[in-house]
Amino acid sequence: MLSETKSHDGVNQLLGLRANTALGLVRSIKRGFTFEKLERVRRETGYPLELLAASVGMSSRTLSRRKKENKLTPGESDRLVSVSRLLSLAVELFEGEKEKAFRWFRSPNRALGNLTPLELAATETGSREVENLIGRLEHGVFS
C-alpha cells in the first residue's frame, strides 16, 4: 500500500500545506484551516464546492458562514485532510492520472454499495472503506 510519507506529501500538495511532520499537520488542523484550503481542493479536483463541503460535514448554510468567516473548524479541517488523503491515494492508484482518479472518486462503486468514494469519505468509517478498496485494487483484488 502507499507509503505514509508519500500520502503525507500528496495531502500537503493538494492542500498547499508545508507541514513537514504529522505533528505539524495536527497543529495546523487544531488551528483550523482557512477557507482557501477548501477552495484549493475544489480548483484541483473540479468538484463543486457544495459537494466538497458535504464531504467534510458542512451544510450549504455552514458553507456560506465558513466562507464569510474565512475559517474552517478543526473538525472540518480534519475531514478535509482525510478527503485529501484519499484523493492522493486515488491519484497514486491511477498512476498520477488525476483526471481519471478524480472521476473515479465521484463515480458510484459497486464495492462501496453503489455510493461514491467521495460520499463515503464524509465519515471516518467510510474513509476506511474507501482506503481498503484502494488497497485491494492496488493489489489486484477486484471487489
Short mmCIF file of C-alpha atoms in Angstrom, two decimals, residues 14-122:
data_model
loop_
_atom_site.label_atom_id
_atom_site.label_comp_id
_atom_site.label_asym_id
_atom_site.label_seq_id
_atom_site.Cartn_x
_atom_site.Cartn_y
_atom_site.Cartn_z
CA LEU A 14 -3.30 19.15 -2.57
CA LEU A 15 -3.95 21.48 0.37
CA GLY A 16 -0.93 23.71 -0.18
CA LEU A 17 0.46 22.96 3.27
CA ARG A 18 4.04 22.97 4.46
CA ALA A 19 3.65 20.57 7.38
CA ASN A 20 6.86 18.52 7.46
CA THR A 21 5.58 16.05 10.03
CA ALA A 22 2.30 14.53 11.12
CA LEU A 23 2.55 16.59 14.32
CA GLY A 24 2.89 19.75 12.24
CA LEU A 25 -0.23 18.75 10.35
CA VAL A 26 -2.09 18.14 13.63
CA ARG A 27 -1.13 21.64 14.81
CA SER A 28 -2.49 23.13 11.59
CA ILE A 29 -5.71 21.15 11.92
CA LYS A 30 -6.20 22.30 15.53
CA ARG A 31 -5.90 25.93 14.43
CA GLY A 32 -8.45 25.32 11.69
CA PHE A 33 -7.68 25.83 8.03
CA THR A 34 -8.54 28.93 6.11
CA PHE A 35 -11.43 28.64 3.68
CA GLU A 36 -8.84 28.84 0.89
CA LYS A 37 -7.80 25.22 1.60
CA LEU A 38 -11.29 24.01 0.65
CA GLU A 39 -11.23 26.29 -2.42
CA ARG A 40 -7.85 24.89 -3.38
CA VAL A 41 -9.16 21.31 -3.37
CA ARG A 42 -12.16 22.50 -5.42
CA ARG A 43 -9.87 24.06 -8.02
CA GLU A 44 -7.63 20.99 -8.17
CA THR A 45 -10.44 18.44 -8.49
CA GLY A 46 -13.03 20.48 -10.37
CA TYR A 47 -15.67 19.29 -7.90
CA PRO A 48 -18.48 21.68 -6.98
CA LEU A 49 -17.79 23.46 -3.70
CA GLU A 50 -21.09 22.23 -2.22
CA LEU A 51 -20.11 18.62 -2.91
CA LEU A 52 -16.74 19.05 -1.20
CA ALA A 53 -18.39 20.86 1.69
CA ALA A 54 -20.77 17.92 2.21
CA SER A 55 -17.78 15.56 2.26
CA VAL A 56 -16.35 17.45 5.24
CA GLY A 57 -19.70 17.66 7.02
CA MET A 58 -20.86 21.15 6.06
CA SER A 59 -24.38 22.11 5.07
CA SER A 60 -24.85 24.86 2.47
CA ARG A 61 -25.62 27.36 5.24
CA THR A 62 -22.49 26.39 7.13
CA LEU A 63 -20.50 26.64 3.90
CA SER A 64 -21.67 30.23 3.43
CA ARG A 65 -20.80 31.04 7.03
CA ARG A 66 -17.33 29.49 6.76
CA LYS A 67 -16.66 31.40 3.56
CA LYS A 68 -17.62 34.66 5.25
CA GLU A 69 -15.50 33.84 8.34
CA ASN A 70 -12.65 32.52 6.13
CA LYS A 71 -12.10 29.72 8.65
CA LEU A 72 -12.91 26.03 8.96
CA THR A 73 -13.34 24.38 12.33
CA PRO A 74 -10.73 21.85 13.48
CA GLY A 75 -13.24 19.05 12.78
CA GLU A 76 -13.89 20.29 9.25
CA SER A 77 -10.16 20.75 8.70
CA ASP A 78 -9.53 17.18 9.85
CA ARG A 79 -12.20 15.82 7.47
CA LEU A 80 -10.65 17.85 4.64
CA VAL A 81 -7.29 16.23 5.37
CA SER A 82 -8.97 12.82 5.30
CA VAL A 83 -10.67 13.52 1.96
CA SER A 84 -7.42 14.93 0.56
CA ARG A 85 -5.51 11.86 1.70
CA LEU A 86 -7.99 9.58 -0.07
CA LEU A 87 -7.80 11.71 -3.21
CA SER A 88 -4.00 11.41 -3.10
CA LEU A 89 -4.28 7.64 -2.72
CA ALA A 90 -6.64 7.54 -5.71
CA VAL A 91 -4.19 9.56 -7.82
CA GLU A 92 -1.45 7.10 -6.88
CA LEU A 93 -3.75 4.19 -7.76
CA PHE A 94 -4.27 5.73 -11.19
CA GLU A 95 -0.52 6.24 -11.57
CA GLY A 96 -0.67 10.03 -11.41
CA GLU A 97 -3.57 10.44 -13.83
CA LYS A 98 -5.50 12.99 -11.78
CA GLU A 99 -8.49 13.32 -14.10
CA LYS A 100 -9.14 9.57 -14.03
CA ALA A 101 -8.63 9.42 -10.27
CA PHE A 102 -10.96 12.35 -9.58
CA ARG A 103 -13.60 10.91 -11.92
CA TRP A 104 -13.36 7.51 -10.15
CA PHE A 105 -13.69 9.25 -6.77
CA ARG A 106 -17.05 10.75 -7.85
CA SER A 107 -18.41 7.63 -9.52
CA PRO A 108 -20.72 5.14 -7.79
CA ASN A 109 -18.84 1.97 -6.96
CA ARG A 110 -20.44 -1.46 -6.53
CA ALA A 111 -17.85 -2.43 -3.92
CA LEU A 112 -18.98 0.58 -1.88
CA GLY A 113 -22.70 -0.19 -2.06
CA ASN A 114 -23.07 1.97 -5.18
CA LEU A 115 -22.00 5.05 -3.26
CA THR A 116 -19.14 7.22 -4.44
CA PRO A 117 -15.83 7.27 -2.58
CA LEU A 118 -16.44 10.99 -2.02
CA GLU A 119 -19.78 10.28 -0.32
CA LEU A 120 -18.20 7.69 1.95
CA ALA A 121 -15.29 9.99 2.76
CA ALA A 122 -17.68 12.10 4.85
#
